[in-house]
Tab-separated table of C-alpha atoms in Angstrom:
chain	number	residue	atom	x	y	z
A	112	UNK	CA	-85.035	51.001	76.376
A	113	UNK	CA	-81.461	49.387	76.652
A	114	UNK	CA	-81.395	46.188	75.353
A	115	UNK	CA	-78.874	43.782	76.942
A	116	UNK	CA	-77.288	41.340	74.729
A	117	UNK	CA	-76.328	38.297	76.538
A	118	UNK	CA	-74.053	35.442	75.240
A	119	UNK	CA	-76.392	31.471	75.440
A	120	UNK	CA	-72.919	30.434	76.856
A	121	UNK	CA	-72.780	32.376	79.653
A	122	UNK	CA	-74.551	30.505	83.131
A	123	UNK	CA	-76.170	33.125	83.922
A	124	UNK	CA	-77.857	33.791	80.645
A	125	UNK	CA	-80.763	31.479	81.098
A	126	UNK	CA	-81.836	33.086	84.347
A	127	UNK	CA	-81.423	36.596	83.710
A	128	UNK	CA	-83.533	36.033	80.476
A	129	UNK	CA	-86.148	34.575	82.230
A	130	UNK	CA	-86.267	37.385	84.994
A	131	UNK	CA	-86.770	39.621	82.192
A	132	UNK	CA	-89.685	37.175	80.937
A	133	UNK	CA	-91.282	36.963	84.573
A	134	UNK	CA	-91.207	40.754	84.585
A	135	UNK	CA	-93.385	41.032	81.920
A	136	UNK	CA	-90.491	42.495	79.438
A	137	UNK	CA	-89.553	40.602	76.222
A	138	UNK	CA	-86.632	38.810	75.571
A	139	UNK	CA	-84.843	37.731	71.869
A	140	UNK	CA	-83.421	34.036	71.723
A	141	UNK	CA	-82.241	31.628	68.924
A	142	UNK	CA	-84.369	28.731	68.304
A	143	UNK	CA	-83.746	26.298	65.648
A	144	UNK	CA	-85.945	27.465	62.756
A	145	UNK	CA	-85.044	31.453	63.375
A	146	UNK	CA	-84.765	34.018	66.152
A	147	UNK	CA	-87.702	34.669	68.505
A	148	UNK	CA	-89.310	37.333	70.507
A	149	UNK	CA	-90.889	36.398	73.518
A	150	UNK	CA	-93.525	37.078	76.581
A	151	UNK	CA	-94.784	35.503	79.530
A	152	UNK	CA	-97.756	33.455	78.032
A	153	UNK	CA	-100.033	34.334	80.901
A	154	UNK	CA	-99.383	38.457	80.502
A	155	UNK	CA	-102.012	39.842	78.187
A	156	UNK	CA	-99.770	43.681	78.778
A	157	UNK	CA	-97.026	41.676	78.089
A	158	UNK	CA	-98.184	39.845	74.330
A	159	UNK	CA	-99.620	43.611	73.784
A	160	UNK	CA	-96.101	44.932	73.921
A	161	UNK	CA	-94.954	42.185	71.912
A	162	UNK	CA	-97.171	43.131	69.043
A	163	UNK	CA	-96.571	46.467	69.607
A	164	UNK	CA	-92.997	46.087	68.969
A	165	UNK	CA	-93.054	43.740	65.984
A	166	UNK	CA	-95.767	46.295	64.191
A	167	UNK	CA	-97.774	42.993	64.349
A	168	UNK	CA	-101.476	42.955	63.361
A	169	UNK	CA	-103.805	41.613	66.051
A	170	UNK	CA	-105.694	39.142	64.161
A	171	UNK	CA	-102.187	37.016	63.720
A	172	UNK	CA	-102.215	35.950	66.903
A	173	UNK	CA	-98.985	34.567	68.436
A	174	UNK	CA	-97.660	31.217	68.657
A	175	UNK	CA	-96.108	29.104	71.932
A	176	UNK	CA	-93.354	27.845	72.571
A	177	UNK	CA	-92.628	24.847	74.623
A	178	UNK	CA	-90.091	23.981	77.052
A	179	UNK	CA	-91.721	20.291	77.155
A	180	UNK	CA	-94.253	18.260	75.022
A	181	UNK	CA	-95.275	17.156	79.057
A	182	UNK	CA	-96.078	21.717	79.096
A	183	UNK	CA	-98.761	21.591	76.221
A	184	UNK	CA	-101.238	20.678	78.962
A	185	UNK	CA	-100.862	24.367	80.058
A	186	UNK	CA	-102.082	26.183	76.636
A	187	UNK	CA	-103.745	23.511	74.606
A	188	UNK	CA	-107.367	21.268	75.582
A	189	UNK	CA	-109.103	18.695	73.537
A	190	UNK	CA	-105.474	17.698	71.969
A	191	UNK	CA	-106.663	15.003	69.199
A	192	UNK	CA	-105.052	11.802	68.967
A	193	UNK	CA	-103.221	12.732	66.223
A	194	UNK	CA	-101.451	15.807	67.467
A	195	UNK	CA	-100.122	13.746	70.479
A	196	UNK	CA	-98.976	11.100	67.261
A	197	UNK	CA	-97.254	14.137	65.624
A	198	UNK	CA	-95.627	15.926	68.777
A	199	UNK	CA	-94.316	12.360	70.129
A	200	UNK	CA	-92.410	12.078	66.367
A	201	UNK	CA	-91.259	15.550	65.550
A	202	UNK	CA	-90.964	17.540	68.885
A	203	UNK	CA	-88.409	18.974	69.729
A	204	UNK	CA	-88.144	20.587	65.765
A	205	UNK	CA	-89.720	22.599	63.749
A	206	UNK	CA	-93.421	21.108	63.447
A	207	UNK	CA	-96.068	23.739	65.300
A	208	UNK	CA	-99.236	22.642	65.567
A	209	UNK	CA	-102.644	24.470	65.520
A	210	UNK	CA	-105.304	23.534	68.768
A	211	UNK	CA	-108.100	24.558	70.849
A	212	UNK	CA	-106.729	26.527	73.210
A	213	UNK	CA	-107.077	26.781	77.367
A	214	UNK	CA	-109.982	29.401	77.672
A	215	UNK	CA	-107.554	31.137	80.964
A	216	UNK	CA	-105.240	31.667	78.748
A	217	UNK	CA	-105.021	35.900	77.498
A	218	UNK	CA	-107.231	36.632	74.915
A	219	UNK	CA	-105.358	38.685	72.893
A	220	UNK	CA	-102.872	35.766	72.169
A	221	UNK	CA	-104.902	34.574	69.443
A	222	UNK	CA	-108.048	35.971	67.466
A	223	UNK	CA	-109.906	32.702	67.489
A	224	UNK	CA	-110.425	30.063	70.131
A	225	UNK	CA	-107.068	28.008	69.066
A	226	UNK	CA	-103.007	28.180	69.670
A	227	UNK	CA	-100.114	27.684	67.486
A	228	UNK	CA	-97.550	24.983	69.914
A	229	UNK	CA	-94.177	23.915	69.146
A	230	UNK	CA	-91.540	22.581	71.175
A	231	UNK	CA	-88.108	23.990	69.687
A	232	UNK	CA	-85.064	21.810	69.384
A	233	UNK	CA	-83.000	24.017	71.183
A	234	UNK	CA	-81.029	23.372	74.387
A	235	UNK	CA	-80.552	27.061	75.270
A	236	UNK	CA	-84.225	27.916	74.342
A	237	UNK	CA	-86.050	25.455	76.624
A	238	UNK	CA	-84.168	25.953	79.300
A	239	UNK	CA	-84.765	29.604	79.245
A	240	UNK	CA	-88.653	28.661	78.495
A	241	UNK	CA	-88.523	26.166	81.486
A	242	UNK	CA	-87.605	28.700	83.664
A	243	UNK	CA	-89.872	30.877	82.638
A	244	UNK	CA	-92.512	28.472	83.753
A	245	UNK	CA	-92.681	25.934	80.442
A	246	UNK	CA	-94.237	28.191	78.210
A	247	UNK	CA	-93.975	31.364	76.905
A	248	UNK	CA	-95.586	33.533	73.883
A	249	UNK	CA	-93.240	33.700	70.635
A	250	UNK	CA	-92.950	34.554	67.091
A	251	UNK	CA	-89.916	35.750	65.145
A	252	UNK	CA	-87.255	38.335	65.977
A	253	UNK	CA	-88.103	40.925	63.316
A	254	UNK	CA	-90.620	43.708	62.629
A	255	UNK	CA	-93.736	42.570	60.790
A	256	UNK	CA	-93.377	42.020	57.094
A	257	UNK	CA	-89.497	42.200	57.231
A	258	UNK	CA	-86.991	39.556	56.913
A	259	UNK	CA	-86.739	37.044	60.266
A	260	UNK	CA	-83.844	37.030	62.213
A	261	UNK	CA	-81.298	34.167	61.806
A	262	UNK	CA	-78.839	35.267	64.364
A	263	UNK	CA	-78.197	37.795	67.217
A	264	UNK	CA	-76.790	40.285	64.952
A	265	UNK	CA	-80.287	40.360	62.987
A	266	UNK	CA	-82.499	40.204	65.748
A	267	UNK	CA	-80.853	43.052	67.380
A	268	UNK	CA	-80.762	45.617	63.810
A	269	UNK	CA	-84.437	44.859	63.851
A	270	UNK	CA	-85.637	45.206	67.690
A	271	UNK	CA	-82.718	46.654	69.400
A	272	UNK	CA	-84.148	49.124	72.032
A	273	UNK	CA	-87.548	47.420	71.914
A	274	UNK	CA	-86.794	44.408	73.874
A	275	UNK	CA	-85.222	44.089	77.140
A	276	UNK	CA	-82.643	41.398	76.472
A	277	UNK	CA	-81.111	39.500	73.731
A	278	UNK	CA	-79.827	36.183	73.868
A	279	UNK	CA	-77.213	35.233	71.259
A	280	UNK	CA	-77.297	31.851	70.592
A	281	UNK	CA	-75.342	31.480	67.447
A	282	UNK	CA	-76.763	31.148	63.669
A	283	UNK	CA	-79.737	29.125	64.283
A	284	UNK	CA	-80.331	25.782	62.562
A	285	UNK	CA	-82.606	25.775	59.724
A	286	UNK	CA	-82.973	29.486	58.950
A	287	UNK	CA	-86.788	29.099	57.546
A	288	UNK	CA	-89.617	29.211	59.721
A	289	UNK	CA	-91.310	25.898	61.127
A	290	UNK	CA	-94.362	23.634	59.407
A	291	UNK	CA	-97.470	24.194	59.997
A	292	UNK	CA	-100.188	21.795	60.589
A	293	UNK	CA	-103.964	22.598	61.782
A	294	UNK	CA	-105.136	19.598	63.855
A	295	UNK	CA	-108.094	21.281	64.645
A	296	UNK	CA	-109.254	20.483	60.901
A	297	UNK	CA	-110.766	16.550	59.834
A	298	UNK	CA	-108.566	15.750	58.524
A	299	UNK	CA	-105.294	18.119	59.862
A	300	UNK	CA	-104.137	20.607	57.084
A	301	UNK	CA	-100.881	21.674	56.181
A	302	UNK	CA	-100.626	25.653	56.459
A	303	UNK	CA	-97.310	26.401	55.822
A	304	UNK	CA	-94.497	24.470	54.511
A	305	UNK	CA	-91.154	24.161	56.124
A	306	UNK	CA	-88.480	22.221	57.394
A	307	UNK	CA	-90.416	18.719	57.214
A	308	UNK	CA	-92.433	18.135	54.160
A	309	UNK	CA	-96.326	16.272	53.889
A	310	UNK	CA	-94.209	12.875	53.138
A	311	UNK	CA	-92.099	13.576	56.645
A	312	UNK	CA	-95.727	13.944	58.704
A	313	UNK	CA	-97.181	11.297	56.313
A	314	UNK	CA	-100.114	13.746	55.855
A	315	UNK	CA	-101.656	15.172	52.150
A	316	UNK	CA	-99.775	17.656	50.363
């Protein structure tokens, strides 16, 4: 496959990288915690290529990505109290937060019955995302188990010929993958540390 690298400047950008996503092909794009890799949510062929070509295992699962906290409504149900309390605060950035997730929703997204959301802060990245129809299936621009991507350059040494476009958005923000918190747990749990620390969400270390 030829990938085509596209520049986030260019107008045309947006919508030829959601074509690809609509399509059922993946498409690379800066966020602001690292590069991602993404499919149309709702295209189970589609999230099977996508582990396919990160070499990911299937019991990961894959995270979402938001265009707008208004899109959770589309992946996540039973969203407690305090995950509307955390997403109001912190999204757009790099917080993603574990839920139940919408039973329609392809089963090979996730090995359980919940979904890792985030909203990124990126102008270039929810726009694409909105136009892809507010959500879309993501995790970082590199093959399993080596380095993420933290530019176009990167992400295109690592999946080059795997994915159908690449958007090159500039060296993304924060360079370390987003927080983790499991609001499915009483009370929610921290699962990975990043970007905002246990004293940012006001939650236990």
């Amino acid at each position: 496959m030829k990938t085509v690298y596209l520049k986030a400047s260019d107008e045309q950008a947006i919508k030829t990288a959601a074509a690809f996503l609509k399509q059922g092909q993946l498409v690379v794009f800066a966020t602001d915690t690292l590069y991602g890799v993404a499919a149309a949510v709702d295209d189970a062929a589609a999230i099977d290529a996508l582990y396919r070509a990160k070499g990911r295992p299937d019991q990961k699962g894959i995270p979402v990505l938001l265009s707008d906290a208004s899109a959770l409504v589309q992946v996540a149900r039973d969203v407690p109290d305090l995950a509307r309390e955390l997403s109001a605060r912190f999204w757009p950035g790099p917080l993603t937060l574990i839920l139940p997730r919408r039973h329609e929703l392809p089963a090979n997204l996730s090995a359980d019955e919940n979904v890792a959301v985030r909203m990124p802060e990126n102008a270039v990245a929810c726009a694409i995302i909105r136009e892809a129809g507010g959500a879309v299936a993501a995790t970082s621009a590199n093959r399993s188990g080596e380095p993420p991507a933290r530019n176009a350059e990167e992400a295109m040494k690592a999946l080059g010929g795997l994915v159908a476009a690449i958007v090159d958005g500039g060296e993304v923000t924060h360079g370390i993958a987003s927080t983790i918190v499991d609001c499915t747990a009483s009370p929610p749990v921290i699962l990975r540390h990043g970007p905002l620390t246990a004293d940012d969400l006001a939650l236990p270390a």
